[in-house]
Amino acid sequence: MLQPPPPRKRHGRLLRSGAAFVVLLAVAGYLTVQYVTGGAGAPGCKVVATEDGHATYEFTPEQAVNAAAITAVGTARDLPERAVTIALATALQESTLRNIDYGDRDSLGLFQQRPSQGWGTPAEIMDPAYSAGMFYERLVEVPGYTRLPLTVAAQRVQRSGFPQAYAKHEPDATLLAAALTGRSAATLTCEGRPDAARAQGPDAVRAALVRDFGQDVLQSAGGAVDDASTAPPASPSPTTGTGAGGSSGGTGTGGGSGGRTVTLPVTAGAGTEERPGRRGWQLAHWAVANASSLRIERVAYAGREWTAGNTDSKWYPTDAGSAHGAERTAGSVQITSAR
């Protein structure tokens, strides 16, 4: 006849089972939070190459915000796209495009810069715009940096113990730079999830634009704020049958959202323009990259629009039947955020 296990063993099994259940609950809770908030563990953003559509790079909303800031700082200094590519590849290697407050010895931030080596105070280095600016200041001092291999140019700035590690990030950095400088049109998309963040409204959008591009982005481009009710409605998504308002992740867009729209007029030859529309696509892609952190629901430019909640990595044509909508999106970037 089988005897029941001693009470101590039974108690031990109960403790192990309870501990395992708690771990499972914690993991499930973490994954839920990451999904809802678009956190560091949830990709959510994608860049697609325009040439063949096969080369893609997927990254998180946090990485998108930082990549957009690095790019904006470079173009605000009138630096070429190659400089932006070098900076993005360096940050991908040093921090995976995350603004981390730890590293080797006293290294900090996107580029793992060290206060003890004259890069700035810890608070300054943890400011993405500052740290990117410092990287570019050192990069432009490298003679002929645009003609050097990326690993050589990055190493002249960083003095890394593993200089060849930058090379593996060059393809992804090239895709990111093409989209975030505006050279590749309608190639960057994010899921958005605008409910996840605290900052919202046109004031938050304008403050973030100044933070990354400098005050000139509003002085030269205008930056009027309109009621979203005057903006054209979002076009239906071919896959979901609705715009952002019909998706599970969005809070609505256009007049139905009760949001506000920042309008940035784009003129030929402004900022990083090498051809008409490049500056506009830089601003439009910047807005999409910041969608989660600023609760941006809709971005429209040049007859195309992105809406939060669409997950098929596309910009859709605006309503072709609306002359008013075509007029509003032809020469200006429309950024609609929640109130």
PDB file of C-alpha atoms in Angstrom, residues 30-235:
ATOM      1  CA  TYR A  30       5.097  42.093 -18.557  1.00  0.00           C
ATOM      2  CA  LEU A  31       4.125  40.988 -22.068  1.00  0.00           C
ATOM      3  CA  THR A  32       0.732  42.640 -21.703  1.00  0.00           C
ATOM      4  CA  VAL A  33       2.299  45.926 -20.631  1.00  0.00           C
ATOM      5  CA  GLN A  34       4.778  45.792 -23.513  1.00  0.00           C
ATOM      6  CA  TYR A  35       1.965  45.180 -25.997  1.00  0.00           C
ATOM      7  CA  VAL A  36      -0.290  47.911 -24.647  1.00  0.00           C
ATOM      8  CA  THR A  37       2.397  50.545 -24.238  1.00  0.00           C
ATOM      9  CA  GLY A  38       4.544  49.788 -27.258  1.00  0.00           C
ATOM     10  CA  GLY A  39       7.467  49.426 -24.871  1.00  0.00           C
ATOM     11  CA  ALA A  40      11.074  48.589 -25.527  1.00  0.00           C
ATOM     12  CA  GLY A  41      10.305  44.936 -26.190  1.00  0.00           C
ATOM     13  CA  ALA A  42       7.634  45.509 -28.843  1.00  0.00           C
ATOM     14  CA  PRO A  43       8.911  46.211 -32.388  1.00  0.00           C
ATOM     15  CA  GLY A  44       5.956  48.246 -33.652  1.00  0.00           C
ATOM     16  CA  CYS A  45       7.911  50.261 -36.287  1.00  0.00           C
ATOM     17  CA  LYS A  46       9.280  49.335 -39.690  1.00  0.00           C
ATOM     18  CA  VAL A  47      11.299  50.853 -42.529  1.00  0.00           C
ATOM     19  CA  VAL A  48      10.976  49.306 -45.990  1.00  0.00           C
ATOM     20  CA  ALA A  49      13.465  49.874 -48.828  1.00  0.00           C
ATOM     21  CA  THR A  50      11.963  51.614 -51.824  1.00  0.00           C
ATOM     22  CA  GLU A  51      14.105  49.878 -54.419  1.00  0.00           C
ATOM     23  CA  ASP A  52      12.722  46.351 -54.107  1.00  0.00           C
ATOM     24  CA  GLY A  53      10.574  46.405 -50.970  1.00  0.00           C
ATOM     25  CA  HIS A  54      12.380  43.334 -49.625  1.00  0.00           C
ATOM     26  CA  ALA A  55      14.963  44.975 -47.357  1.00  0.00           C
ATOM     27  CA  THR A  56      13.292  45.948 -44.089  1.00  0.00           C
ATOM     28  CA  TYR A  57      14.279  46.966 -40.603  1.00  0.00           C
ATOM     29  CA  GLU A  58      11.922  46.535 -37.639  1.00  0.00           C
ATOM     30  CA  PHE A  59      12.477  48.419 -34.413  1.00  0.00           C
ATOM     31  CA  THR A  60      10.704  49.638 -31.288  1.00  0.00           C
ATOM     32  CA  PRO A  61       8.940  52.963 -30.636  1.00  0.00           C
ATOM     33  CA  GLU A  62      11.732  53.888 -28.217  1.00  0.00           C
ATOM     34  CA  GLN A  63      14.352  53.236 -30.892  1.00  0.00           C
ATOM     35  CA  ALA A  64      12.294  55.160 -33.450  1.00  0.00           C
ATOM     36  CA  VAL A  65      12.174  58.282 -31.260  1.00  0.00           C
ATOM     37  CA  ASN A  66      15.935  58.179 -30.724  1.00  0.00           C
ATOM     38  CA  ALA A  67      16.738  57.497 -34.390  1.00  0.00           C
ATOM     39  CA  ALA A  68      14.525  60.405 -35.435  1.00  0.00           C
ATOM     40  CA  ALA A  69      16.258  62.705 -32.932  1.00  0.00           C
ATOM     41  CA  ILE A  70      19.739  61.708 -34.125  1.00  0.00           C
ATOM     42  CA  THR A  71      18.706  62.343 -37.724  1.00  0.00           C
ATOM     43  CA  ALA A  72      17.021  65.661 -36.980  1.00  0.00           C
ATOM     44  CA  VAL A  73      20.097  66.982 -35.175  1.00  0.00           C
ATOM     45  CA  GLY A  74      22.301  66.023 -38.132  1.00  0.00           C
ATOM     46  CA  THR A  75      20.102  67.609 -40.785  1.00  0.00           C
ATOM     47  CA  ALA A  76      19.598  70.733 -38.654  1.00  0.00           C
ATOM     48  CA  ARG A  77      23.372  71.135 -38.919  1.00  0.00           C
ATOM     49  CA  ASP A  78      23.158  70.740 -42.733  1.00  0.00           C
ATOM     50  CA  LEU A  79      25.196  67.535 -42.575  1.00  0.00           C
ATOM     51  CA  PRO A  80      24.973  64.987 -45.403  1.00  0.00           C
ATOM     52  CA  GLU A  81      23.028  61.747 -45.178  1.00  0.00           C
ATOM     53  CA  ARG A  82      26.305  59.835 -44.829  1.00  0.00           C
ATOM     54  CA  ALA A  83      26.928  61.570 -41.490  1.00  0.00           C
ATOM     55  CA  VAL A  84      23.489  60.476 -40.290  1.00  0.00           C
ATOM     56  CA  THR A  85      24.146  56.887 -41.416  1.00  0.00           C
ATOM     57  CA  ILE A  86      27.421  56.806 -39.471  1.00  0.00           C
ATOM     58  CA  ALA A  87      25.739  58.216 -36.363  1.00  0.00           C
ATOM     59  CA  LEU A  88      22.833  55.749 -36.515  1.00  0.00           C
ATOM     60  CA  ALA A  89      25.130  52.751 -37.021  1.00  0.00           C
ATOM     61  CA  THR A  90      27.255  53.891 -34.081  1.00  0.00           C
ATOM     62  CA  ALA A  91      24.246  54.245 -31.788  1.00  0.00           C
ATOM     63  CA  LEU A  92      22.908  50.862 -32.912  1.00  0.00           C
ATOM     64  CA  GLN A  93      26.167  49.270 -31.828  1.00  0.00           C
ATOM     65  CA  GLU A  94      26.744  51.252 -28.647  1.00  0.00           C
ATOM     66  CA  SER A  95      23.224  51.207 -27.161  1.00  0.00           C
ATOM     67  CA  THR A  96      20.879  49.525 -29.671  1.00  0.00           C
ATOM     68  CA  LEU A  97      19.374  53.023 -30.061  1.00  0.00           C
ATOM     69  CA  ARG A  98      18.263  53.080 -26.410  1.00  0.00           C
ATOM     70  CA  ASN A  99      19.093  55.968 -24.106  1.00  0.00           C
ATOM     71  CA  ILE A 100      20.585  53.816 -21.355  1.00  0.00           C
ATOM     72  CA  ASP A 101      21.968  55.195 -18.097  1.00  0.00           C
ATOM     73  CA  TYR A 102      24.728  52.605 -17.685  1.00  0.00           C
ATOM     74  CA  GLY A 103      27.668  51.169 -19.595  1.00  0.00           C
ATOM     75  CA  ASP A 104      31.379  50.392 -19.428  1.00  0.00           C
ATOM     76  CA  ARG A 105      32.892  52.428 -16.597  1.00  0.00           C
ATOM     77  CA  ASP A 106      31.079  55.804 -16.761  1.00  0.00           C
ATOM     78  CA  SER A 107      29.677  55.405 -20.292  1.00  0.00           C
ATOM     79  CA  LEU A 108      26.116  56.689 -20.773  1.00  0.00           C
ATOM     80  CA  GLY A 109      23.435  57.320 -23.333  1.00  0.00           C
ATOM     81  CA  LEU A 110      22.875  56.577 -26.993  1.00  0.00           C
ATOM     82  CA  PHE A 111      26.553  56.783 -27.929  1.00  0.00           C
ATOM     83  CA  GLN A 112      27.961  55.564 -24.590  1.00  0.00           C
ATOM     84  CA  GLN A 113      29.834  58.808 -24.070  1.00  0.00           C
ATOM     85  CA  ARG A 114      31.906  59.252 -20.911  1.00  0.00           C
ATOM     86  CA  PRO A 115      31.746  62.342 -18.703  1.00  0.00           C
ATOM     87  CA  SER A 116      35.314  61.663 -17.584  1.00  0.00           C
ATOM     88  CA  GLN A 117      36.476  61.947 -21.191  1.00  0.00           C
ATOM     89  CA  GLY A 118      35.035  65.391 -21.794  1.00  0.00           C
ATOM     90  CA  TRP A 119      31.749  64.483 -23.494  1.00  0.00           C
ATOM     91  CA  GLY A 120      29.652  66.485 -21.010  1.00  0.00           C
ATOM     92  CA  THR A 121      27.872  66.031 -17.713  1.00  0.00           C
ATOM     93  CA  PRO A 122      25.795  62.886 -17.134  1.00  0.00           C
ATOM     94  CA  ALA A 123      22.597  64.946 -17.495  1.00  0.00           C
ATOM     95  CA  GLU A 124      23.786  66.419 -20.789  1.00  0.00           C
ATOM     96  CA  ILE A 125      24.825  63.069 -22.214  1.00  0.00           C
ATOM     97  CA  MET A 126      21.437  61.583 -21.337  1.00  0.00           C
ATOM     98  CA  ASP A 127      19.812  64.238 -23.559  1.00  0.00           C
ATOM     99  CA  PRO A 128      19.598  62.571 -27.020  1.00  0.00           C
ATOM    100  CA  ALA A 129      19.835  65.886 -28.893  1.00  0.00           C
ATOM    101  CA  TYR A 130      22.929  66.898 -26.932  1.00  0.00           C
ATOM    102  CA  SER A 131      24.685  63.549 -27.273  1.00  0.00           C
ATOM    103  CA  ALA A 132      23.963  63.406 -31.022  1.00  0.00           C
ATOM    104  CA  GLY A 133      25.270  66.941 -31.405  1.00  0.00           C
ATOM    105  CA  MET A 134      28.490  66.019 -29.612  1.00  0.00           C
ATOM    106  CA  PHE A 135      28.930  62.986 -31.852  1.00  0.00           C
ATOM    107  CA  TYR A 136      28.532  65.111 -34.976  1.00  0.00           C
ATOM    108  CA  GLU A 137      30.951  67.745 -33.629  1.00  0.00           C
ATOM    109  CA  ARG A 138      33.662  65.095 -33.338  1.00  0.00           C
ATOM    110  CA  LEU A 139      32.721  63.434 -36.641  1.00  0.00           C
ATOM    111  CA  VAL A 140      33.063  66.558 -38.790  1.00  0.00           C
ATOM    112  CA  GLU A 141      36.575  67.011 -37.417  1.00  0.00           C
ATOM    113  CA  VAL A 142      37.609  63.722 -39.102  1.00  0.00           C
ATOM    114  CA  PRO A 143      39.162  64.633 -42.481  1.00  0.00           C
ATOM    115  CA  GLY A 144      37.205  63.144 -45.399  1.00  0.00           C
ATOM    116  CA  TYR A 145      34.834  61.232 -43.111  1.00  0.00           C
ATOM    117  CA  THR A 146      32.190  60.866 -45.836  1.00  0.00           C
ATOM    118  CA  ARG A 147      34.648  58.925 -47.999  1.00  0.00           C
ATOM    119  CA  LEU A 148      35.961  56.678 -45.241  1.00  0.00           C
ATOM    120  CA  PRO A 149      34.568  53.209 -44.499  1.00  0.00           C
ATOM    121  CA  LEU A 150      31.892  53.522 -41.850  1.00  0.00           C
ATOM    122  CA  THR A 151      33.894  51.529 -39.318  1.00  0.00           C
ATOM    123  CA  VAL A 152      36.882  53.855 -39.715  1.00  0.00           C
ATOM    124  CA  ALA A 153      34.841  57.051 -39.420  1.00  0.00           C
ATOM    125  CA  ALA A 154      32.941  55.798 -36.373  1.00  0.00           C
ATOM    126  CA  GLN A 155      36.120  54.570 -34.695  1.00  0.00           C
ATOM    127  CA  ARG A 156      37.844  57.926 -35.122  1.00  0.00           C
ATOM    128  CA  VAL A 157      35.089  59.386 -32.940  1.00  0.00           C
ATOM    129  CA  GLN A 158      34.373  56.558 -30.512  1.00  0.00           C
ATOM    130  CA  ARG A 159      37.755  54.916 -29.884  1.00  0.00           C
ATOM    131  CA  SER A 160      35.999  51.597 -29.336  1.00  0.00           C
ATOM    132  CA  GLY A 161      37.673  48.371 -28.337  1.00  0.00           C
ATOM    133  CA  PHE A 162      35.672  46.619 -31.089  1.00  0.00           C
ATOM    134  CA  PRO A 163      35.806  48.936 -34.121  1.00  0.00           C
ATOM    135  CA  GLN A 164      34.701  46.326 -36.661  1.00  0.00           C
ATOM    136  CA  ALA A 165      31.402  45.840 -34.806  1.00  0.00           C
ATOM    137  CA  TYR A 166      29.966  48.979 -36.432  1.00  0.00           C
ATOM    138  CA  ALA A 167      30.019  47.346 -39.865  1.00  0.00           C
ATOM    139  CA  LYS A 168      27.152  44.942 -39.228  1.00  0.00           C
ATOM    140  CA  HIS A 169      24.785  47.845 -38.554  1.00  0.00           C
ATOM    141  CA  GLU A 170      25.480  49.737 -41.784  1.00  0.00           C
ATOM    142  CA  PRO A 171      22.611  48.177 -43.840  1.00  0.00           C
ATOM    143  CA  ASP A 172      20.011  48.975 -41.162  1.00  0.00           C
ATOM    144  CA  ALA A 173      21.450  52.432 -40.568  1.00  0.00           C
ATOM    145  CA  THR A 174      21.347  53.130 -44.306  1.00  0.00           C
ATOM    146  CA  LEU A 175      17.649  52.207 -44.464  1.00  0.00           C
ATOM    147  CA  LEU A 176      16.872  54.357 -41.424  1.00  0.00           C
ATOM    148  CA  ALA A 177      18.830  57.333 -42.729  1.00  0.00           C
ATOM    149  CA  ALA A 178      17.124  57.227 -46.129  1.00  0.00           C
ATOM    150  CA  ALA A 179      13.690  57.338 -44.475  1.00  0.00           C
ATOM    151  CA  LEU A 180      14.406  59.775 -41.653  1.00  0.00           C
ATOM    152  CA  THR A 181      16.191  62.301 -43.884  1.00  0.00           C
ATOM    153  CA  GLY A 182      13.220  62.161 -46.246  1.00  0.00           C
ATOM    154  CA  ARG A 183      15.079  60.757 -49.245  1.00  0.00           C
ATOM    155  CA  SER A 184      12.825  57.684 -49.265  1.00  0.00           C
ATOM    156  CA  ALA A 185       9.173  58.720 -49.291  1.00  0.00           C
ATOM    157  CA  ALA A 186       6.459  56.904 -47.330  1.00  0.00           C
ATOM    158  CA  THR A 187       8.799  54.132 -46.151  1.00  0.00           C
ATOM    159  CA  LEU A 188       8.574  54.432 -42.337  1.00  0.00           C
ATOM    160  CA  THR A 189       5.521  53.323 -40.380  1.00  0.00           C
ATOM    161  CA  CYS A 190       4.695  52.587 -36.733  1.00  0.00           C
ATOM    162  CA  GLU A 191       1.668  51.068 -35.070  1.00  0.00           C
ATOM    163  CA  GLY A 192       1.274  54.212 -32.985  1.00  0.00           C
ATOM    164  CA  ARG A 193      -0.765  53.068 -29.963  1.00  0.00           C
ATOM    165  CA  PRO A 194      -1.445  56.697 -28.960  1.00  0.00           C
ATOM    166  CA  ASP A 195      -3.168  55.780 -25.679  1.00  0.00           C
ATOM    167  CA  ALA A 196       0.124  54.599 -24.215  1.00  0.00           C
ATOM    168  CA  ALA A 197       1.879  57.902 -23.611  1.00  0.00           C
ATOM    169  CA  ARG A 198       1.361  60.958 -21.444  1.00  0.00           C
ATOM    170  CA  ALA A 199       2.572  63.793 -23.681  1.00  0.00           C
ATOM    171  CA  GLN A 200      -0.132  64.888 -26.072  1.00  0.00           C
ATOM    172  CA  GLY A 201      -1.624  67.761 -27.995  1.00  0.00           C
ATOM    173  CA  PRO A 202      -0.170  70.317 -30.404  1.00  0.00           C
ATOM    174  CA  ASP A 203       1.992  71.992 -27.753  1.00  0.00           C
ATOM    175  CA  ALA A 204       3.782  68.694 -27.074  1.00  0.00           C
ATOM    176  CA  VAL A 205       4.324  68.154 -30.808  1.00  0.00           C
ATOM    177  CA  ARG A 206       5.724  71.639 -31.315  1.00  0.00           C
ATOM    178  CA  ALA A 207       8.002  71.339 -28.260  1.00  0.00           C
ATOM    179  CA  ALA A 208       9.377  68.032 -29.540  1.00  0.00           C
ATOM    180  CA  LEU A 209       9.990  69.513 -32.998  1.00  0.00           C
ATOM    181  CA  VAL A 210      12.026  72.330 -31.448  1.00  0.00           C
ATOM    182  CA  ARG A 211      13.846  69.861 -29.189  1.00  0.00           C
ATOM    183  CA  ASP A 212      15.094  67.837 -32.163  1.00  0.00           C
ATOM    184  CA  PHE A 213      15.313  70.315 -35.062  1.00  0.00           C
ATOM    185  CA  GLY A 214      15.810  73.614 -33.254  1.00  0.00           C
ATOM    186  CA  GLN A 215      13.615  76.703 -33.181  1.00  0.00           C
ATOM    187  CA  ASP A 216      14.002  77.276 -36.919  1.00  0.00           C
ATOM    188  CA  VAL A 217      11.753  74.311 -37.699  1.00  0.00           C
ATOM    189  CA  LEU A 218       8.756  76.354 -36.584  1.00  0.00           C
ATOM    190  CA  GLN A 219       9.992  79.783 -37.682  1.00  0.00           C
ATOM    191  CA  SER A 220      10.777  78.693 -41.229  1.00  0.00           C
ATOM    192  CA  ALA A 221       7.984  76.164 -41.681  1.00  0.00           C
ATOM    193  CA  GLY A 222       5.203  78.031 -39.915  1.00  0.00           C
ATOM    194  CA  GLY A 223       3.559  75.503 -37.626  1.00  0.00           C
ATOM    195  CA  ALA A 224      -0.029  76.676 -37.431  1.00  0.00           C
ATOM    196  CA  VAL A 225      -2.452  74.792 -35.214  1.00  0.00           C
ATOM    197  CA  ASP A 226      -5.914  74.003 -36.543  1.00  0.00           C
ATOM    198  CA  ASP A 227      -8.920  72.196 -35.165  1.00  0.00           C
ATOM    199  CA  ALA A 228      -8.796  68.589 -36.309  1.00  0.00           C
ATOM    200  CA  SER A 229     -12.383  68.998 -37.426  1.00  0.00           C
ATOM    201  CA  THR A 230     -11.062  71.006 -40.394  1.00  0.00           C
ATOM    202  CA  ALA A 231      -8.579  68.319 -41.376  1.00  0.00           C
ATOM    203  CA  PRO A 232      -9.554  65.754 -44.015  1.00  0.00           C
ATOM    204  CA  PRO A 233     -10.813  62.435 -42.625  1.00  0.00           C
ATOM    205  CA  ALA A 234      -8.536  59.434 -42.655  1.00  0.00           C
ATOM    206  CA  SER A 235      -8.849  57.122 -45.622  1.00  0.00           C
TER     207      SER A 235
END
